[in-house]
mmCIF file of C-alpha atoms in Angstrom:
data_model
loop_
_atom_site.group_PDB
_atom_site.id
_atom_site.type_symbol
_atom_site.label_atom_id
_atom_site.label_comp_id
_atom_site.label_asym_id
_atom_site.label_seq_id
_atom_site.Cartn_x
_atom_site.Cartn_y
_atom_site.Cartn_z
ATOM 1 C CA MET C 1 -9.906 35.311 229.685
ATOM 2 C CA SER C 2 -6.858 36.847 229.293
ATOM 3 C CA ASN C 3 -5.063 33.821 231.147
ATOM 4 C CA CYS C 4 -6.705 31.323 228.911
ATOM 5 C CA SER C 5 -4.886 29.948 226.042
ATOM 6 C CA GLU C 6 -6.705 28.994 222.780
ATOM 7 C CA GLU C 7 -3.538 26.729 221.918
ATOM 8 C CA LEU C 8 -4.203 22.935 221.951
ATOM 9 C CA PRO C 9 -1.516 21.874 224.383
ATOM 10 C CA TYR C 10 1.339 19.253 224.311
ATOM 11 C CA THR C 11 1.338 16.246 226.654
ATOM 12 C CA SER C 12 3.989 17.537 228.333
ATOM 13 C CA GLN C 13 1.593 20.751 229.301
ATOM 14 C CA LEU C 14 -1.624 19.029 229.626
ATOM 15 C CA TYR C 15 -0.896 16.134 232.429
ATOM 16 C CA PRO C 16 0.953 18.281 235.195
ATOM 17 C CA GLU C 17 -2.312 20.860 234.498
ATOM 18 C CA LEU C 18 -4.611 18.211 235.068
ATOM 19 C CA ARG C 19 -2.869 15.850 237.600
ATOM 20 C CA GLY C 20 -4.588 15.529 240.595
ATOM 21 C CA ASP C 21 -8.155 16.599 239.355
ATOM 22 C CA ALA C 22 -10.446 13.910 240.089
ATOM 23 C CA THR C 23 -13.069 15.153 237.838
ATOM 24 C CA VAL C 24 -10.676 14.878 234.755
ATOM 25 C CA ILE C 25 -9.429 11.345 235.914
ATOM 26 C CA ALA C 26 -12.851 9.954 236.400
ATOM 27 C CA LEU C 27 -13.981 11.367 233.049
ATOM 28 C CA ALA C 28 -10.670 9.728 231.458
ATOM 29 C CA VAL C 29 -11.569 6.245 233.310
ATOM 30 C CA ILE C 30 -15.049 6.265 231.868
ATOM 31 C CA VAL C 31 -14.054 7.181 228.131
ATOM 32 C CA VAL C 32 -11.512 4.464 228.286
ATOM 33 C CA LEU C 33 -14.044 2.077 229.436
ATOM 34 C CA LEU C 34 -16.475 2.957 227.046
ATOM 35 C CA LEU C 35 -13.868 2.385 224.233
ATOM 36 C CA VAL C 36 -13.068 -0.906 225.865
ATOM 37 C CA LEU C 37 -16.799 -2.089 225.562
ATOM 38 C CA THR C 38 -17.137 -0.494 222.195
ATOM 39 C CA ILE C 39 -13.970 -2.897 221.314
ATOM 40 C CA ALA C 40 -15.499 -5.886 223.227
ATOM 41 C CA ASN C 41 -18.969 -5.423 221.122
ATOM 42 C CA TYR C 42 -17.213 -5.432 217.910
ATOM 43 C CA VAL C 43 -14.892 -8.371 218.640
ATOM 44 C CA GLU C 44 -18.112 -10.558 219.431
ATOM 45 C CA GLU C 45 -20.086 -9.154 216.224
ATOM 46 C CA LEU C 46 -17.109 -10.451 214.113
ATOM 47 C CA TRP C 47 -17.112 -13.744 215.955
ATOM 48 C CA PHE C 48 -20.690 -13.907 215.151
ATOM 49 C CA PHE C 49 -20.395 -12.970 211.380
ATOM 50 C CA PHE C 50 -17.383 -15.610 210.616
ATOM 51 C CA ARG C 51 -19.531 -18.109 212.251
ATOM 52 C CA VAL C 52 -23.120 -17.515 210.786
ATOM 53 C CA HIS C 53 -22.073 -15.385 207.661
ATOM 54 C CA PRO C 54 -19.087 -17.047 206.381
ATOM 55 C CA HIS C 55 -20.002 -16.290 202.542
ATOM 56 C CA GLY C 56 -22.467 -13.574 202.826
ATOM 57 C CA PRO C 57 -22.638 -11.317 199.826
ATOM 58 C CA ASN C 58 -22.858 -8.203 202.062
ATOM 59 C CA ARG C 59 -20.579 -9.820 204.769
ATOM 60 C CA LYS C 60 -17.266 -7.496 203.832
ATOM 61 C CA TYR C 61 -19.726 -4.127 203.654
ATOM 62 C CA VAL C 62 -21.274 -5.303 207.136
ATOM 63 C CA ILE C 63 -18.009 -5.672 208.529
ATOM 64 C CA PHE C 64 -16.479 -2.464 207.439
ATOM 65 C CA ILE C 65 -19.688 -0.574 208.708
ATOM 66 C CA LEU C 66 -19.087 -2.291 212.107
ATOM 67 C CA THR C 67 -15.497 -1.284 212.314
ATOM 68 C CA LEU C 68 -16.296 2.235 211.851
ATOM 69 C CA PHE C 69 -17.378 2.457 215.584
ATOM 70 C CA PRO C 70 -14.370 1.044 217.657
ATOM 71 C CA VAL C 71 -12.027 2.852 215.082
ATOM 72 C CA LEU C 72 -13.853 6.375 215.510
ATOM 73 C CA SER C 73 -13.967 5.805 219.308
ATOM 74 C CA LEU C 74 -10.263 5.167 219.344
ATOM 75 C CA CYS C 75 -9.342 8.189 217.313
ATOM 76 C CA CYS C 76 -11.738 10.235 219.588
ATOM 77 C CA VAL C 77 -9.714 8.988 222.623
ATOM 78 C CA LEU C 78 -6.262 9.350 221.271
ATOM 79 C CA ALA C 79 -7.292 13.146 220.521
ATOM 80 C CA LEU C 80 -8.376 13.451 224.084
ATOM 81 C CA PHE C 81 -5.023 12.231 225.377
ATOM 82 C CA VAL C 82 -2.998 13.748 222.875
ATOM 83 C CA PRO C 83 -4.651 17.009 222.032
ATOM 84 C CA ARG C 84 -2.081 18.101 219.445
ATOM 85 C CA SER C 85 -3.457 15.227 217.206
ATOM 86 C CA SER C 86 -6.843 16.273 217.040
ATOM 87 C CA LEU C 87 -6.987 17.449 213.836
ATOM 88 C CA ILE C 88 -5.018 14.385 212.278
ATOM 89 C CA MET C 89 -7.543 12.088 214.128
ATOM 90 C CA GLU C 90 -10.378 14.061 212.558
ATOM 91 C CA PHE C 91 -8.600 13.409 209.235
ATOM 92 C CA PHE C 92 -8.862 9.915 209.388
ATOM 93 C CA ALA C 93 -12.203 9.562 210.890
ATOM 94 C CA SER C 94 -13.814 11.726 208.683
ATOM 95 C CA THR C 95 -12.537 9.871 205.808
ATOM 96 C CA LEU C 96 -14.101 6.616 207.195
ATOM 97 C CA ARG C 97 -17.386 7.881 208.043
ATOM 98 C CA ALA C 98 -17.386 9.229 204.165
ATOM 99 C CA ILE C 99 -16.659 5.830 202.987
ATOM 100 C CA GLY C 100 -19.288 4.500 205.324
ATOM 101 C CA ILE C 101 -21.929 6.371 203.658
ATOM 102 C CA TYR C 102 -20.999 5.092 200.329
ATOM 103 C CA VAL C 103 -20.585 1.477 201.866
ATOM 104 C CA PHE C 104 -24.248 1.697 202.850
ATOM 105 C CA LEU C 105 -25.312 2.215 199.516
ATOM 106 C CA LYS C 106 -23.273 -0.697 198.385
ATOM 107 C CA ILE C 107 -25.228 -2.644 200.827
ATOM 108 C CA LEU C 108 -28.599 -1.785 199.522
ATOM 109 C CA VAL C 109 -27.621 -2.857 196.235
ATOM 110 C CA GLY C 110 -25.784 -5.684 197.504
ATOM 111 C CA TYR C 111 -29.357 -7.148 198.674
ATOM 112 C CA PHE C 112 -30.183 -7.703 195.226
ATOM 113 C CA GLY C 113 -27.094 -9.093 193.834
ATOM 114 C CA ASP C 114 -25.659 -6.133 191.358
ATOM 115 C CA ASP C 115 -26.906 -3.231 189.564
ATOM 116 C CA GLY C 116 -28.195 -5.243 186.760
ATOM 117 C CA LYS C 117 -30.280 -7.568 189.132
ATOM 118 C CA LEU C 118 -31.747 -4.708 190.850
ATOM 119 C CA LEU C 119 -32.964 -3.275 187.749
ATOM 120 C CA ALA C 120 -34.383 -6.077 186.149
ATOM 121 C CA GLU C 121 -35.876 -7.633 189.113
ATOM 122 C CA MET C 122 -38.299 -4.825 189.933
ATOM 123 C CA GLU C 123 -40.000 -1.857 188.592
ATOM 124 C CA LEU C 124 -39.433 0.608 191.389
ATOM 125 C CA PRO C 125 -40.777 3.960 191.990
ATOM 126 C CA VAL C 126 -38.307 6.644 192.692
ATOM 127 C CA THR C 127 -37.974 10.342 193.235
ATOM 128 C CA PHE C 128 -35.445 12.919 194.227
ATOM 129 C CA ARG C 129 -38.078 14.673 196.009
ATOM 130 C CA SER C 130 -36.786 14.033 199.481
ATOM 131 C CA PRO C 131 -34.892 15.307 202.448
ATOM 132 C CA PRO C 132 -32.591 16.677 203.110
ATOM 133 C CA CYS C 133 -32.126 18.747 199.807
ATOM 134 C CA CYS C 134 -35.643 18.538 197.706
ATOM 135 C CA CYS C 135 -38.405 17.521 199.871
ATOM 136 C CA CYS C 136 -40.408 20.556 199.039
ATOM 137 C CA CYS C 137 -39.767 20.358 195.371
ATOM 138 C CA VAL C 138 -43.067 19.559 194.178
ATOM 139 C CA CYS C 139 -41.752 19.657 190.445
ATOM 140 C CA MET C 140 -39.767 16.340 191.061
ATOM 141 C CA LYS C 141 -42.057 13.590 189.835
ATOM 142 C CA SER C 142 -41.878 10.218 190.640
ATOM 143 C CA SER C 143 -40.596 7.814 187.832
ATOM 144 C CA THR C 144 -39.333 4.095 187.669
ATOM 145 C CA LEU C 145 -35.896 3.209 188.849
ATOM 146 C CA ASN C 146 -33.541 2.918 185.993
ATOM 147 C CA SER C 147 -29.477 2.761 185.421
ATOM 148 C CA GLN C 148 -29.381 6.602 185.209
ATOM 149 C CA LYS C 149 -30.916 7.636 188.581
ATOM 150 C CA LEU C 150 -29.139 4.490 190.262
ATOM 151 C CA LYS C 151 -25.851 6.299 188.936
ATOM 152 C CA ILE C 152 -27.007 9.534 189.930
ATOM 153 C CA SER C 153 -27.750 8.509 193.507
ATOM 154 C CA LYS C 154 -24.188 6.675 193.490
ATOM 155 C CA ILE C 155 -22.406 9.831 192.251
ATOM 156 C CA LEU C 156 -23.869 12.026 194.716
ATOM 157 C CA CYS C 157 -22.947 9.539 197.359
ATOM 158 C CA PHE C 158 -19.468 9.399 196.088
ATOM 159 C CA GLN C 159 -18.669 12.882 195.803
ATOM 160 C CA LEU C 160 -18.328 12.925 199.640
ATOM 161 C CA VAL C 161 -15.695 10.156 199.536
ATOM 162 C CA ILE C 162 -13.651 12.344 197.381
ATOM 163 C CA THR C 163 -14.856 16.148 198.919
ATOM 164 C CA ARG C 164 -14.401 15.064 202.575
ATOM 165 C CA PRO C 165 -10.534 13.977 202.630
ATOM 166 C CA CYS C 166 -9.617 16.568 200.256
ATOM 167 C CA THR C 167 -10.981 19.447 202.444
ATOM 168 C CA MET C 168 -9.303 17.596 205.564
ATOM 169 C CA LEU C 169 -6.017 17.149 203.906
ATOM 170 C CA ILE C 170 -5.774 21.086 202.945
ATOM 171 C CA LEU C 171 -6.903 22.117 206.407
ATOM 172 C CA THR C 172 -4.034 19.601 207.807
ATOM 173 C CA LEU C 173 -1.465 21.161 205.478
ATOM 174 C CA LEU C 174 -2.661 24.682 206.669
ATOM 175 C CA TRP C 175 -2.320 23.642 210.142
ATOM 176 C CA VAL C 176 1.226 22.379 209.340
ATOM 177 C CA ASP C 177 2.092 25.722 207.786
ATOM 178 C CA ASN C 178 0.427 27.514 210.917
ATOM 179 C CA LYS C 179 -2.232 29.015 208.685
ATOM 180 C CA TYR C 180 -5.052 27.321 210.516
ATOM 181 C CA LYS C 181 -5.942 26.320 214.064
ATOM 182 C CA GLN C 182 -8.760 24.193 215.068
ATOM 183 C CA THR C 183 -9.529 26.393 217.846
ATOM 184 C CA ASP C 184 -9.912 29.273 215.997
ATOM 185 C CA GLU C 185 -13.590 30.817 216.016
ATOM 186 C CA THR C 186 -15.721 30.616 213.186
ATOM 187 C CA GLY C 187 -15.528 33.585 210.943
ATOM 188 C CA PRO C 188 -14.947 34.907 207.363
ATOM 189 C CA SER C 189 -11.210 34.943 208.096
ATOM 190 C CA ASN C 190 -11.100 31.649 209.340
ATOM 191 C CA PRO C 191 -10.543 29.067 206.418
ATOM 192 C CA GLY C 192 -11.790 26.295 208.446
ATOM 193 C CA THR C 193 -15.217 28.222 208.061
ATOM 194 C CA TRP C 194 -15.245 27.673 204.364
ATOM 195 C CA PHE C 195 -14.285 24.246 204.498
ATOM 196 C CA GLN C 196 -17.152 23.381 206.942
ATOM 197 C CA VAL C 197 -19.625 25.029 204.678
ATOM 198 C CA ILE C 198 -18.134 22.864 201.569
ATOM 199 C CA ASN C 199 -18.360 19.824 203.823
ATOM 200 C CA ALA C 200 -21.993 20.416 204.803
ATOM 201 C CA ILE C 201 -23.010 20.624 201.356
ATOM 202 C CA SER C 202 -21.383 17.325 200.117
ATOM 203 C CA LEU C 203 -22.544 15.612 203.077
ATOM 204 C CA LEU C 204 -26.303 17.083 202.116
ATOM 205 C CA LEU C 205 -25.863 15.904 198.725
ATOM 206 C CA ALA C 206 -24.384 12.278 199.371
ATOM 207 C CA MET C 207 -27.392 12.034 201.995
ATOM 208 C CA TRP C 208 -29.753 13.015 199.458
ATOM 209 C CA GLY C 209 -28.805 10.506 197.101
ATOM 210 C CA VAL C 210 -28.709 7.269 199.531
ATOM 211 C CA ILE C 211 -32.207 8.698 201.192
ATOM 212 C CA SER C 212 -33.602 9.035 197.516
ATOM 213 C CA LEU C 213 -32.505 5.029 196.821
ATOM 214 C CA LEU C 214 -33.527 3.874 200.362
ATOM 215 C CA ARG C 215 -37.155 5.024 199.998
ATOM 216 C CA ALA C 216 -37.274 3.324 196.670
ATOM 217 C CA LEU C 217 -36.005 -0.104 198.317
ATOM 218 C CA GLU C 218 -37.173 0.032 201.866
ATOM 219 C CA HIS C 219 -40.529 -1.802 201.372
ATOM 220 C CA LYS C 220 -38.592 -4.365 199.748
ATOM 221 C CA LEU C 221 -36.304 -4.653 202.623
ATOM 222 C CA SER C 222 -38.519 -3.656 205.529
ATOM 223 C CA ARG C 223 -37.591 -7.483 207.133
ATOM 224 C CA ASN C 224 -33.963 -6.535 207.177
ATOM 225 C CA ARG C 225 -34.102 -3.717 209.480
ATOM 226 C CA ILE C 226 -32.788 -1.444 206.698
ATOM 227 C CA ARG C 227 -33.869 1.866 208.467
ATOM 228 C CA ALA C 228 -32.056 0.973 211.568
ATOM 229 C CA LYS C 229 -28.941 0.180 209.549
ATOM 230 C CA PHE C 230 -29.106 3.462 207.680
ATOM 231 C CA LEU C 231 -29.808 5.282 211.023
ATOM 232 C CA ALA C 232 -26.468 4.254 212.761
ATOM 233 C CA VAL C 233 -24.275 5.255 209.763
ATOM 234 C CA GLN C 234 -26.114 8.870 209.278
ATOM 235 C CA LEU C 235 -26.022 9.595 212.901
ATOM 236 C CA ALA C 236 -22.280 8.989 212.974
ATOM 237 C CA MET C 237 -21.695 11.814 210.584
ATOM 238 C CA ILE C 238 -24.604 14.011 212.101
ATOM 239 C CA PHE C 239 -23.280 13.836 215.602
ATOM 240 C CA SER C 240 -19.799 14.632 214.354
ATOM 241 C CA VAL C 241 -20.759 17.750 212.192
ATOM 242 C CA ALA C 242 -23.441 19.144 213.963
ATOM 243 C CA GLN C 243 -22.224 18.771 217.719
ATOM 244 C CA ASN C 244 -19.003 20.196 216.752
ATOM 245 C CA ALA C 245 -20.872 23.261 215.162
ATOM 246 C CA VAL C 246 -22.814 24.136 218.134
ATOM 247 C CA LEU C 247 -20.243 23.783 220.828
ATOM 248 C CA SER C 248 -17.951 25.711 218.841
ATOM 249 C CA LEU C 249 -20.836 28.374 218.415
ATOM 250 C CA MET C 250 -21.192 28.244 222.268
ATOM 251 C CA ALA C 251 -17.582 28.705 223.090
ATOM 252 C CA SER C 252 -17.327 31.812 220.635
ATOM 253 C CA ARG C 253 -20.374 33.353 222.647
ATOM 254 C CA ASN C 254 -18.629 32.309 226.042
ATOM 255 C CA VAL C 255 -21.477 29.861 227.053
ATOM 256 C CA ILE C 256 -18.133 27.412 227.300
ATOM 257 C CA GLY C 257 -16.042 29.057 229.756
ATOM 258 C CA CYS C 258 -12.423 29.051 230.356
ATOM 259 C CA VAL C 259 -11.025 26.518 232.672
ATOM 260 C CA SER C 260 -7.680 26.623 234.199
ATOM 261 C CA THR C 261 -5.472 27.868 231.370
ATOM 262 C CA ARG C 262 -7.300 26.694 228.675
ATOM 263 C CA GLY C 263 -9.464 28.683 226.484
ATOM 264 C CA SER C 264 -13.324 28.169 225.785
ATOM 265 C CA MET C 265 -12.594 26.691 222.480
ATOM 266 C CA VAL C 266 -10.240 23.928 223.785
ATOM 267 C CA GLN C 267 -13.233 23.300 226.418
ATOM 268 C CA ALA C 268 -15.503 22.875 223.550
ATOM 269 C CA ASN C 269 -13.030 20.704 221.856
ATOM 270 C CA ARG C 270 -12.777 18.139 224.586
ATOM 271 C CA TYR C 271 -16.528 18.226 225.336
ATOM 272 C CA HIS C 272 -16.936 17.078 221.629
ATOM 273 C CA LEU C 273 -14.549 14.225 221.622
ATOM 274 C CA ALA C 274 -15.791 12.940 225.101
ATOM 275 C CA LEU C 275 -19.329 13.247 224.264
ATOM 276 C CA LEU C 276 -18.416 11.500 220.591
ATOM 277 C CA VAL C 277 -17.102 8.706 222.541
ATOM 278 C CA LEU C 278 -20.381 7.981 224.464
ATOM 279 C CA GLU C 279 -22.349 8.401 221.314
ATOM 280 C CA THR C 280 -20.143 6.191 219.418
ATOM 281 C CA PHE C 281 -20.602 3.309 221.919
ATOM 282 C CA LEU C 282 -24.640 3.933 221.740
ATOM 283 C CA LEU C 283 -24.207 4.087 218.152
ATOM 284 C CA SER C 284 -22.566 0.369 218.142
ATOM 285 C CA LEU C 285 -25.322 -0.681 220.138
ATOM 286 C CA LEU C 286 -27.552 0.250 217.687
ATOM 287 C CA ALA C 287 -25.529 -1.319 214.768
ATOM 288 C CA ARG C 288 -25.248 -4.355 216.728
ATOM 289 C CA TYR C 289 -29.207 -4.496 216.758
ATOM 290 C CA ALA C 290 -29.578 -3.572 213.022
ATOM 291 C CA TYR C 291 -26.638 -5.816 211.561
ATOM 292 C CA ARG C 292 -26.111 -8.901 213.985
ATOM 293 C CA PHE C 293 -28.721 -11.094 213.070
ATOM 294 C CA GLN C 294 -29.444 -13.620 210.284
ATOM 295 C CA ASP C 295 -31.023 -11.640 207.572
ATOM 296 C CA PRO C 296 -34.169 -13.313 206.145
ATOM 297 C CA PRO C 297 -33.926 -14.837 202.643
ATOM 298 C CA LEU C 298 -34.904 -12.467 199.560
ATOM 299 C CA PRO C 299 -36.884 -13.738 196.619
ATOM 300 C CA TYR C 300 -34.633 -12.117 194.486
ATOM 301 C CA ASP C 301 -31.596 -14.695 194.127
ATOM 302 C CA ASP C 302 -32.167 -17.864 192.694
ATOM 303 C CA GLN C 303 -32.694 -19.877 195.990
ATOM 304 C CA GLY C 304 -35.185 -16.965 197.232
ATOM 305 C CA LYS C 305 -37.174 -17.622 194.012
ATOM 306 C CA GLU C 306 -37.287 -21.480 194.427
ATOM 307 C CA ASN C 307 -38.599 -21.063 198.157
ATOM 308 C CA ALA C 308 -40.974 -18.380 196.885
ATOM 309 C CA GLU C 309 -42.688 -20.716 194.343
ATOM 310 C CA LEU C 310 -42.318 -23.551 196.776
ATOM 311 C CA GLY C 311 -43.829 -21.708 199.571
ATOM 312 C CA THR C 312 -41.139 -22.472 202.070
ATOM 313 C CA SER C 313 -38.476 -20.886 203.893
ATOM 314 C CA ASN C 314 -34.683 -21.604 203.402
ATOM 315 C CA PRO C 315 -33.972 -24.646 205.748
ATOM 316 C CA SER C 316 -30.398 -23.400 206.068
ATOM 317 C CA PHE C 317 -31.551 -20.012 207.421
ATOM 318 C CA THR C 318 -33.717 -21.659 209.972
ATOM 319 C CA ASP C 319 -31.385 -24.129 211.318
ATOM 320 C CA LYS C 320 -28.851 -21.471 211.666
ATOM 321 C CA CYS C 321 -31.399 -19.023 213.304
ATOM 322 C CA SER C 322 -32.241 -21.924 215.935
ATOM 323 C CA ASN C 323 -28.752 -22.503 216.778
ATOM 324 C CA SER C 324 -27.121 -18.861 216.771
ATOM 325 C CA PRO C 325 -27.859 -16.023 219.130
ATOM 326 C CA THR C 326 -29.691 -13.062 217.719
ATOM 327 C CA SER C 327 -29.796 -9.455 218.724
ATOM 328 C CA SER C 328 -32.496 -7.988 220.599
#
């Protein structure tokens, strides 16, 4: 281990070290291929939405969610090929993931038009006795969804959009000042450890707010694959946080060994990024299933109410479904 450096290498150091390594070259080809497939899937989804949903109320939010996956995959590939950019790429990717959680909440509300229509259309039971924070708190009783509870859910979710970029910005500044390294081992003396704790708490609170609202609305949106929609966004965040923590712990215990002149923490970072490219591709397929289809008409807008009273379906919806591809 004495010859193993825990410094992320410059490209001028990395490529000569890896030249002629068939395993690394094959891995690089696979990673780039997965990135290309993720981008191709995204382009086809955009084509579908601009053709089938030219003026959908949630279209801009859905497009943002679908954009997450190719951008996150690109960030990981860049961090693999330019290792010294890892922290900057993580800063950018973490910010997008945090915004994605909040955008999903906007999608939930958008199905009903806006906050006022959501609260006026129905009396929904909502409880904050839900995972991941308070699933065992029996003192929290169910009550009708109101503007105050909706506001609490939004605040819990929005704080992640503020906390995550701020903590990553501080870590980036510490890295520039040579007071923090991404490959430092987890411990009290590592500032990254404390910011990881803050980020984890912030993420749990955001998930708590979204899941509480989702459980109140999901029976009204079951035909809209709302669980799959949330799962695609949720797993993108969980894979990044949990996987990095597990691999860092394994590296600190020397379960992941030194390879060539690079130490275990550097190797853990490489494995994390390569796995994220694969996982992001799989999540893009899940998002394709969840988002790339014509949502059934809801009885909460004017057209939906008229159709519900007449007992008929929306003709434009039927025509579009019969003439457009749907996801499997």
